[in-house]
Tab-separated table of C-alpha atoms and ligand atoms in Angstrom:
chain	number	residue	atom	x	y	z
O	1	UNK	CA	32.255	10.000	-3.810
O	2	UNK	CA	30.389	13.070	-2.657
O	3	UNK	CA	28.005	13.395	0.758
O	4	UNK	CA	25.672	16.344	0.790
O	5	UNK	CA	23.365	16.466	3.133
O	6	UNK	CA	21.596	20.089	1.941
O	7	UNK	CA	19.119	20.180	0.587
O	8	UNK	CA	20.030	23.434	-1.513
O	9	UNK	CA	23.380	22.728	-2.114
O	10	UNK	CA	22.339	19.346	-4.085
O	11	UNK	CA	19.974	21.298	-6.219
O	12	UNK	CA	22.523	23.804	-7.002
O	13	UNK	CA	25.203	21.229	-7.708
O	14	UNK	CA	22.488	19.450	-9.887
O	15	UNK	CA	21.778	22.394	-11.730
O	16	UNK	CA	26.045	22.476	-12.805
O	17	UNK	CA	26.157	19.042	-13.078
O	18	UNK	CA	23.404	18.296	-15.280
O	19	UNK	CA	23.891	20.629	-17.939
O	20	UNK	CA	27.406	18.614	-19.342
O	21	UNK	CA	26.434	15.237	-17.809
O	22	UNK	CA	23.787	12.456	-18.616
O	23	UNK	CA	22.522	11.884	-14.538
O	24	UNK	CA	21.129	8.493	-13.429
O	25	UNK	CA	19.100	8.434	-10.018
O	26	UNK	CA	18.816	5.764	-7.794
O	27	UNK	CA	16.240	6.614	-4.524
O	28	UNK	CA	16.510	4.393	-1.781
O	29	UNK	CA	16.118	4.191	2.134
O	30	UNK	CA	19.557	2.738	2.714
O	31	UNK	CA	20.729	-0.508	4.566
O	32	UNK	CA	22.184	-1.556	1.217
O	33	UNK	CA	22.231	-4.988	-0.474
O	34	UNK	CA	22.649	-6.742	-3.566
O	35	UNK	CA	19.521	-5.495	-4.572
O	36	UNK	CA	20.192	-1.672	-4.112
O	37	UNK	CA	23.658	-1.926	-5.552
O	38	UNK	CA	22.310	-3.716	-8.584
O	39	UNK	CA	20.469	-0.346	-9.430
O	40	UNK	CA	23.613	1.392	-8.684
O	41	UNK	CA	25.857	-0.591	-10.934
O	42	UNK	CA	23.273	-0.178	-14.013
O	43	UNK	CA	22.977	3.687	-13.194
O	44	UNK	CA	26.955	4.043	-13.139
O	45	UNK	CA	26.936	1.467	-16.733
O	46	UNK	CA	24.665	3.949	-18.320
O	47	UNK	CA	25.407	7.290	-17.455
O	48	UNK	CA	28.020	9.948	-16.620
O	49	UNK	CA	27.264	10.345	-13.221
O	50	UNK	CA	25.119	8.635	-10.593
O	51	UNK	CA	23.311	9.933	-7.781
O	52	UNK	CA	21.982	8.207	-4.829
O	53	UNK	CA	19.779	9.322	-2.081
O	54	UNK	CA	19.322	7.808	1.031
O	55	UNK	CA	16.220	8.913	2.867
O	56	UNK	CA	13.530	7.561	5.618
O	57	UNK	CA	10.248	9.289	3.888
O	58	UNK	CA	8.675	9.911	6.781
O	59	UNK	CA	5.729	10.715	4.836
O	60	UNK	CA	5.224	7.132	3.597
O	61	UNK	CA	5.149	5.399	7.008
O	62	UNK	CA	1.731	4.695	8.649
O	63	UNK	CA	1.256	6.030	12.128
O	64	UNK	CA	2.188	1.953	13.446
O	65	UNK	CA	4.291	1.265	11.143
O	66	UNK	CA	8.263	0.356	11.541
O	67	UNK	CA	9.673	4.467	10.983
O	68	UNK	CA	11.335	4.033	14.431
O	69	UNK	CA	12.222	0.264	13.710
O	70	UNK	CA	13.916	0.865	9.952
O	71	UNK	CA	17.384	-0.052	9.794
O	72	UNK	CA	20.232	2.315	9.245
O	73	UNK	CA	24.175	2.085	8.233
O	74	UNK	CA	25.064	5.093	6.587
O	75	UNK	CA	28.656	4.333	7.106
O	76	UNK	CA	28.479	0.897	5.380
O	77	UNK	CA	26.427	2.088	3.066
O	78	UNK	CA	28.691	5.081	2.091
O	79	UNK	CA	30.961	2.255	1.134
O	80	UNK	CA	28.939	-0.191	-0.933
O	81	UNK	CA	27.876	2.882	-2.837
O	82	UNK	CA	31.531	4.331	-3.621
O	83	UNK	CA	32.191	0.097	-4.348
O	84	UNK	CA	29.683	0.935	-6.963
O	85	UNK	CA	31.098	3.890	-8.160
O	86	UNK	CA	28.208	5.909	-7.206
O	87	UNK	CA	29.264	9.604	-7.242
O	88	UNK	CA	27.400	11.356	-5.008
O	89	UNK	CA	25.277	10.178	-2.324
O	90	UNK	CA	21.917	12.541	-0.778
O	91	UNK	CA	21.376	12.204	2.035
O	92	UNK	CA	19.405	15.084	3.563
O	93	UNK	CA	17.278	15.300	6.882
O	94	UNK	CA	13.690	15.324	7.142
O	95	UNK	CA	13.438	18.223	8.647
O	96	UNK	CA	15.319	19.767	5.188
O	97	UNK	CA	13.196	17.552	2.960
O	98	UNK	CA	9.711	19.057	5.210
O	99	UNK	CA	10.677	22.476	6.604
O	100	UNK	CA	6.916	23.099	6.986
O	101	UNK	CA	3.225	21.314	6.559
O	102	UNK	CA	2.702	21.131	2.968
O	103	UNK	CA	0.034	23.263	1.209
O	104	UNK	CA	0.017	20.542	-2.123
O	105	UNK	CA	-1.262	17.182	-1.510
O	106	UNK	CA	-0.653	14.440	-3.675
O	107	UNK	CA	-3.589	12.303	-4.184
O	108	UNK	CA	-3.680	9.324	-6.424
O	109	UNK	CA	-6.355	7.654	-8.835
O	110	UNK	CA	-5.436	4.665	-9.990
O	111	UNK	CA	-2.274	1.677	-9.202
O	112	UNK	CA	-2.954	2.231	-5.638
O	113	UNK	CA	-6.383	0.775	-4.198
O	114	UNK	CA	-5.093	-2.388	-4.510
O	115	UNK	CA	-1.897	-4.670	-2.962
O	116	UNK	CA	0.219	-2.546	-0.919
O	117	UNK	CA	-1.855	0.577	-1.594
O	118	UNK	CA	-5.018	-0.603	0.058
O	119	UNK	CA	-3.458	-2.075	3.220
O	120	UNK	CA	-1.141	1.075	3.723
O	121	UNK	CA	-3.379	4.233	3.131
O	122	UNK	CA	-1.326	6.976	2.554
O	123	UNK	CA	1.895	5.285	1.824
O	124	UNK	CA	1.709	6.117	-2.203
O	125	UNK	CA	1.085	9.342	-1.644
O	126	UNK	CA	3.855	9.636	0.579
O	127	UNK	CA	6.295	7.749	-2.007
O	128	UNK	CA	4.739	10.263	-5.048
O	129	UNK	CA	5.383	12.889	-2.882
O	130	UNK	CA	9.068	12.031	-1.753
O	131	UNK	CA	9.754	11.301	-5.499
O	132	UNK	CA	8.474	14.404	-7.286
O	133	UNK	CA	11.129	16.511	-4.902
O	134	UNK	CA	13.551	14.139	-4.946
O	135	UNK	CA	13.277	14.393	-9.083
O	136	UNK	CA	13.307	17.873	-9.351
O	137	UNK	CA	16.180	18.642	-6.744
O	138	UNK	CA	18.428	15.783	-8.800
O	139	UNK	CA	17.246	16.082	-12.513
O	140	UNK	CA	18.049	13.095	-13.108
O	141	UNK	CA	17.676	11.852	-16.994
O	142	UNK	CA	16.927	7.861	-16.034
O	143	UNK	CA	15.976	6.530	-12.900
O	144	UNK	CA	16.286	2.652	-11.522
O	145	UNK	CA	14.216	1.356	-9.444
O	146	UNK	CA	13.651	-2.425	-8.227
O	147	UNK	CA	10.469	-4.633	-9.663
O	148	UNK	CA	10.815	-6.261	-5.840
O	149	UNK	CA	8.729	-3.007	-5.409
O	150	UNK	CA	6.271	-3.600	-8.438
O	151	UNK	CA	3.590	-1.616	-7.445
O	152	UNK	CA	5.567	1.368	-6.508
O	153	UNK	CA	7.196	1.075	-10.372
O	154	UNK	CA	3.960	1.151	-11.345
O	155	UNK	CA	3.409	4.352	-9.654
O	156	UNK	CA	6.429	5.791	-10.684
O	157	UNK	CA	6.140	5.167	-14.355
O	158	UNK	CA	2.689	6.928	-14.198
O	159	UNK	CA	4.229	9.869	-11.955
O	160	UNK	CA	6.813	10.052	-14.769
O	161	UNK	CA	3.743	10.060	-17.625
O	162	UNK	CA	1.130	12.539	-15.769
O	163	UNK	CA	3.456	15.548	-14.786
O	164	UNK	CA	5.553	15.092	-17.802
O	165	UNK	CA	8.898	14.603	-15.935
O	166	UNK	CA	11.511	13.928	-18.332
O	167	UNK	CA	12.992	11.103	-17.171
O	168	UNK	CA	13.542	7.478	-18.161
O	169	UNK	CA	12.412	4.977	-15.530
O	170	UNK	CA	14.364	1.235	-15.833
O	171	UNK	CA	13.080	-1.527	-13.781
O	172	UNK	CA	15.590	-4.021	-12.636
O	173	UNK	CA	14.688	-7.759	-11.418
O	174	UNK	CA	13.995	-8.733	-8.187
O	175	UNK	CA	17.600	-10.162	-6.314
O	176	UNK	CA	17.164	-12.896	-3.982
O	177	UNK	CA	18.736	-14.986	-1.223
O	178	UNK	CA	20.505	-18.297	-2.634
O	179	UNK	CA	17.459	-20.113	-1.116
O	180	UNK	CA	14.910	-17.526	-2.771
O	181	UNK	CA	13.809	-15.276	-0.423
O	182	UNK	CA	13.869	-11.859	-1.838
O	183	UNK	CA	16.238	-9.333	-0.679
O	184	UNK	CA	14.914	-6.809	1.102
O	185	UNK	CA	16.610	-3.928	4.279
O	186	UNK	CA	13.668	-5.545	6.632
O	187	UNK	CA	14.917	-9.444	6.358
O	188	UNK	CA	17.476	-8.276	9.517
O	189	UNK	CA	14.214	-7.749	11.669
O	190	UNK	CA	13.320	-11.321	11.320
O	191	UNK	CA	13.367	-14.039	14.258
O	192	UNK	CA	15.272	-17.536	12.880
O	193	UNK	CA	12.305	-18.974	12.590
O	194	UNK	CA	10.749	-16.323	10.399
O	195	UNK	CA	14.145	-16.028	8.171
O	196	UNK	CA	13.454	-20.105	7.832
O	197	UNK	CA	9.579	-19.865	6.791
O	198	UNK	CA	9.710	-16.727	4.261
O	199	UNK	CA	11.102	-18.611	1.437
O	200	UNK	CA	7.406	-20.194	1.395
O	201	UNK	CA	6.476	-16.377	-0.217
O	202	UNK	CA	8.233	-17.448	-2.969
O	203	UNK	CA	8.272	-20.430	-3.173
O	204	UNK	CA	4.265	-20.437	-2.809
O	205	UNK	CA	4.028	-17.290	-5.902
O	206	UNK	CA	6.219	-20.036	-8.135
O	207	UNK	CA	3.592	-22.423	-7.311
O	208	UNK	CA	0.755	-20.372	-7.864
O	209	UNK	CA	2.503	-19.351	-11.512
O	210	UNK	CA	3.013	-23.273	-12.074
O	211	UNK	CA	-0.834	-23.417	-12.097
O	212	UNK	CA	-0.688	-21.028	-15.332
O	213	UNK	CA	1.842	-22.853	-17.242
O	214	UNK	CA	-0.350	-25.612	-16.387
O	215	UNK	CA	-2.927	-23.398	-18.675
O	216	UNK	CA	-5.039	-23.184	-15.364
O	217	UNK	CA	-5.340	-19.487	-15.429
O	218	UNK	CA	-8.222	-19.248	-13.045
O	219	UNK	CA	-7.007	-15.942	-10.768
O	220	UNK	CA	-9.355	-16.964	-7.918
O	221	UNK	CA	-8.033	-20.063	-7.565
O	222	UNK	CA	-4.574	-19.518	-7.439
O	223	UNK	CA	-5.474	-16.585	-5.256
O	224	UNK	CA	-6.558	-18.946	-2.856
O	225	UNK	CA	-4.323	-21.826	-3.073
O	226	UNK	CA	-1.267	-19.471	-2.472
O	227	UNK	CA	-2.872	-17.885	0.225
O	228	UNK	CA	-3.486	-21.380	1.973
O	229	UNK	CA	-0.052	-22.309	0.884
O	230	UNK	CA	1.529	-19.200	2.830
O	231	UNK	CA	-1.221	-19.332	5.768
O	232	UNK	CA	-0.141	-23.050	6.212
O	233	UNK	CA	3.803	-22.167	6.259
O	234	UNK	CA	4.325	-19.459	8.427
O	235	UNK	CA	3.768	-18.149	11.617
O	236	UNK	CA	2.951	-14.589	10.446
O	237	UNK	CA	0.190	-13.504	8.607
O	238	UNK	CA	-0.886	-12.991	5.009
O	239	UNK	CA	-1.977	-9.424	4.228
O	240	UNK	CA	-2.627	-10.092	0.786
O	241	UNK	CA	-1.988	-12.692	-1.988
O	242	UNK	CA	-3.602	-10.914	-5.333
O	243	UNK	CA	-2.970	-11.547	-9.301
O	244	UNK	CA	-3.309	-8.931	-11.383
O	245	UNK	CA	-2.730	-7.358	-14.782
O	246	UNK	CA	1.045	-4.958	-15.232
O	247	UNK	CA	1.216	-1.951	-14.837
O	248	UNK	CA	-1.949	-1.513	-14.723
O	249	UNK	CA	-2.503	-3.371	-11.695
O	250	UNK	CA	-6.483	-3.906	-13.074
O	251	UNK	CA	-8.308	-6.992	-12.239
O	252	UNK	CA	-7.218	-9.891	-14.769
O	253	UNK	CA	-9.158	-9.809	-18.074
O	254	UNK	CA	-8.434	-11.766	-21.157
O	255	UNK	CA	-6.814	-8.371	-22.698
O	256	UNK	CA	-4.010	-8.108	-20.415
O	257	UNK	CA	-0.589	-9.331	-21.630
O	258	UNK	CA	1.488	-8.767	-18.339
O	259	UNK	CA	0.290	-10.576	-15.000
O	260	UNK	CA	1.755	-9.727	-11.259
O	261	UNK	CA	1.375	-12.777	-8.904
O	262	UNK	CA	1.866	-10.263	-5.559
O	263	UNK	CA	2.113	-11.159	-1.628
O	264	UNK	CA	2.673	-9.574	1.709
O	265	UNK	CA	3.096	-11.367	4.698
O	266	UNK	CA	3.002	-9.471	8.166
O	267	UNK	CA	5.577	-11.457	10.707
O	268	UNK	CA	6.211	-10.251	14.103
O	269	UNK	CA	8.538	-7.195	13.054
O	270	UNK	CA	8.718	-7.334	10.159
O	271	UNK	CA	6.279	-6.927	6.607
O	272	UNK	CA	8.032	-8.439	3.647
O	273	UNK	CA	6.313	-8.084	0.122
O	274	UNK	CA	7.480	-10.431	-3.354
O	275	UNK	CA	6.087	-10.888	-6.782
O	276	UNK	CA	6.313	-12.498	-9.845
O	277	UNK	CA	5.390	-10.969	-13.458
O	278	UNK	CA	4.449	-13.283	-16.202
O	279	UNK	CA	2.736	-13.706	-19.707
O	280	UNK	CA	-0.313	-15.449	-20.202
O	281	UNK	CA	1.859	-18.758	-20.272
O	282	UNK	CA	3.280	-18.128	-17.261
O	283	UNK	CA	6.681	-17.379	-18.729
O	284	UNK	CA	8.618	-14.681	-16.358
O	285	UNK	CA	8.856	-11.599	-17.970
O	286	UNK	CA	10.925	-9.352	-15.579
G	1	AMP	P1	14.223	0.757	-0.567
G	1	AMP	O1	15.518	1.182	0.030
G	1	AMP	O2	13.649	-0.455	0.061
G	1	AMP	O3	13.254	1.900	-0.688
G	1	AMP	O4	14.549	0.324	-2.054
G	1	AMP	C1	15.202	1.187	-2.952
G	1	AMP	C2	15.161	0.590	-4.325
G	1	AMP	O5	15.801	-0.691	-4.311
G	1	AMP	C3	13.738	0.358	-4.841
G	1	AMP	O6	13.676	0.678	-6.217
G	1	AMP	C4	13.540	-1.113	-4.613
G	1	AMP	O7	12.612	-1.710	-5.494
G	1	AMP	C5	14.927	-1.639	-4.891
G	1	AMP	N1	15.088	-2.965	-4.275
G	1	AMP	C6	14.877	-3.291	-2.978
G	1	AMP	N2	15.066	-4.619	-2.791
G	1	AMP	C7	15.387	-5.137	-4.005
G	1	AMP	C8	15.693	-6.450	-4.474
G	1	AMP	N3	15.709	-7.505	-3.665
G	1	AMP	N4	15.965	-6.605	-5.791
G	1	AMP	C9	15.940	-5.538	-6.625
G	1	AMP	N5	15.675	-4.279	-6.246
G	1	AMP	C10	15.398	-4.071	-4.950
């Protein structure tokens, strides 16, 4: 496996590589787990090569936010990602990625006043942003991202759509902890006590789906009786509990076919986000 760091040198490699090799793209911030190398392993199943970049997008992080905090192993994570038979890992600096202030500014529509988007101005923006440079330095022909990250699949697919990339987005499943909990880089900056109470995020979205199978599909009051569910649980707080239609991510109307069941729950260092996606019966459909 391959580290570049430059910037330039990946594009130029990407411009060789590409033109004899089907590329799959996997973008990531590092601290790999399960959940990362699943992406990996389909990327590497499905294509000649795989590329992987590992990069702390500044531009996504609010001004409190947990930039300084994020964890970071790019020696264990060089591993896991040759394990996987990545081929070639990105890893450039920020200073490489942003030599200057930008003159463009992405600025997005729809997907993001909502969930994640709403309580972190800025942070789509800063994820379209990362992604558009990221896809045009790699060229990659699919690209794999998790649905532990719905909303940001969401985002992507319509990135993908409105500037006519050509690329092929997969969504993978969310991977979780034995006991649930999904697997995310930020569970490591949980206290015991927190690691102990965030299974109740899932465990309280399962619930709230349970009312649907039920054929109780009344979005305020599952709304509510997760959030009360969470509150009642843990020693953090809920940011949001919301159900709505996907990919869309419109409010729930009887023409919708896909449903997300999304929370975020702030703890003392740590936010940690989870979702379900499910029919109209409740059945899981991702
Ligand atoms: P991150 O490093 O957190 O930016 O995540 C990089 C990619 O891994 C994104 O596409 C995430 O959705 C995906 N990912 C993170 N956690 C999980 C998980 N538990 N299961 C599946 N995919 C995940």
């Amino acid at each position: 496996m391959q580290i570049i760091r430059s910037v330039k040198e990946m594009q130029q490699l990407m411009l060789q590589l590409g033109n004899e090799n089907s590329i799959g793209f996997v973008a990531t911030m590092g601290y790999f787990h399960e959940g990362h190398l699943s992406l990996m392993k389909e990327s590497v199943n499905e294509n000649d090569k795989t590329i992987t970049s590992i990069f702390v997008n500044p531009l996504q992080f609010g001004a409190n936010e947990d930039l300084d905090r994020y964890p970071r192993d790019l020696e264990n994570d060089s591993r896991a990602a040759e394990e996987a038979g990545v081929d070639i890992l990105f890893v450039p600096e920020a200073i490489d990625m942003y030599p200057s202030k930008m003159t463009l500014e992405i600025i997005t529509n729809r997907r993001t006043n909502v969930m994640c988007g709403k309580s972190r101005p800025g942070h789509f923006e800063g994820v379209a942003t990362v992604l558009i440079k990221l896809f045009n330095i790699v060229r990659p022909d699919k690209t794999y991202f998790g649905i532990k990250d719905a909303q940001q699949a969401s985002i992507v697919q319509a990135l993908i759509n409105d500037l006519n990339f050509p690329i092929e987005l997969v969504t993978l499943p969310i991977v979780r902890e034995p006991d649930g909990l999904a697997k995310s880089s930020r569970n490591v900056n949980l206290t015991v006590q927190e690691r102990q109470e965030a299974i109740w995020l899932h465990k309280a979205l399962d619930q709230g789906r349970q009312f649907v199978i039920d054929g109780n599909f009344i979005p305020a009051m599952i709304v509510k009786e997760v959030n009360k569910m969470i509150d009642d649980k843990i020693s953090g707080t809920v940011d949001y509990v919301e159900l709505l239609s996907y990919p869309e991510l419109e409010p729930v109307t009887d023409t919708g076919n896909h449903f997300i069941l999304a929370a975020a729950v702030q703890f003392s260092q740590a936010r940690l986000i989870d979702n379900l996606i499910f029919d109209s019966e409740g059945n899981l459909t991702r």
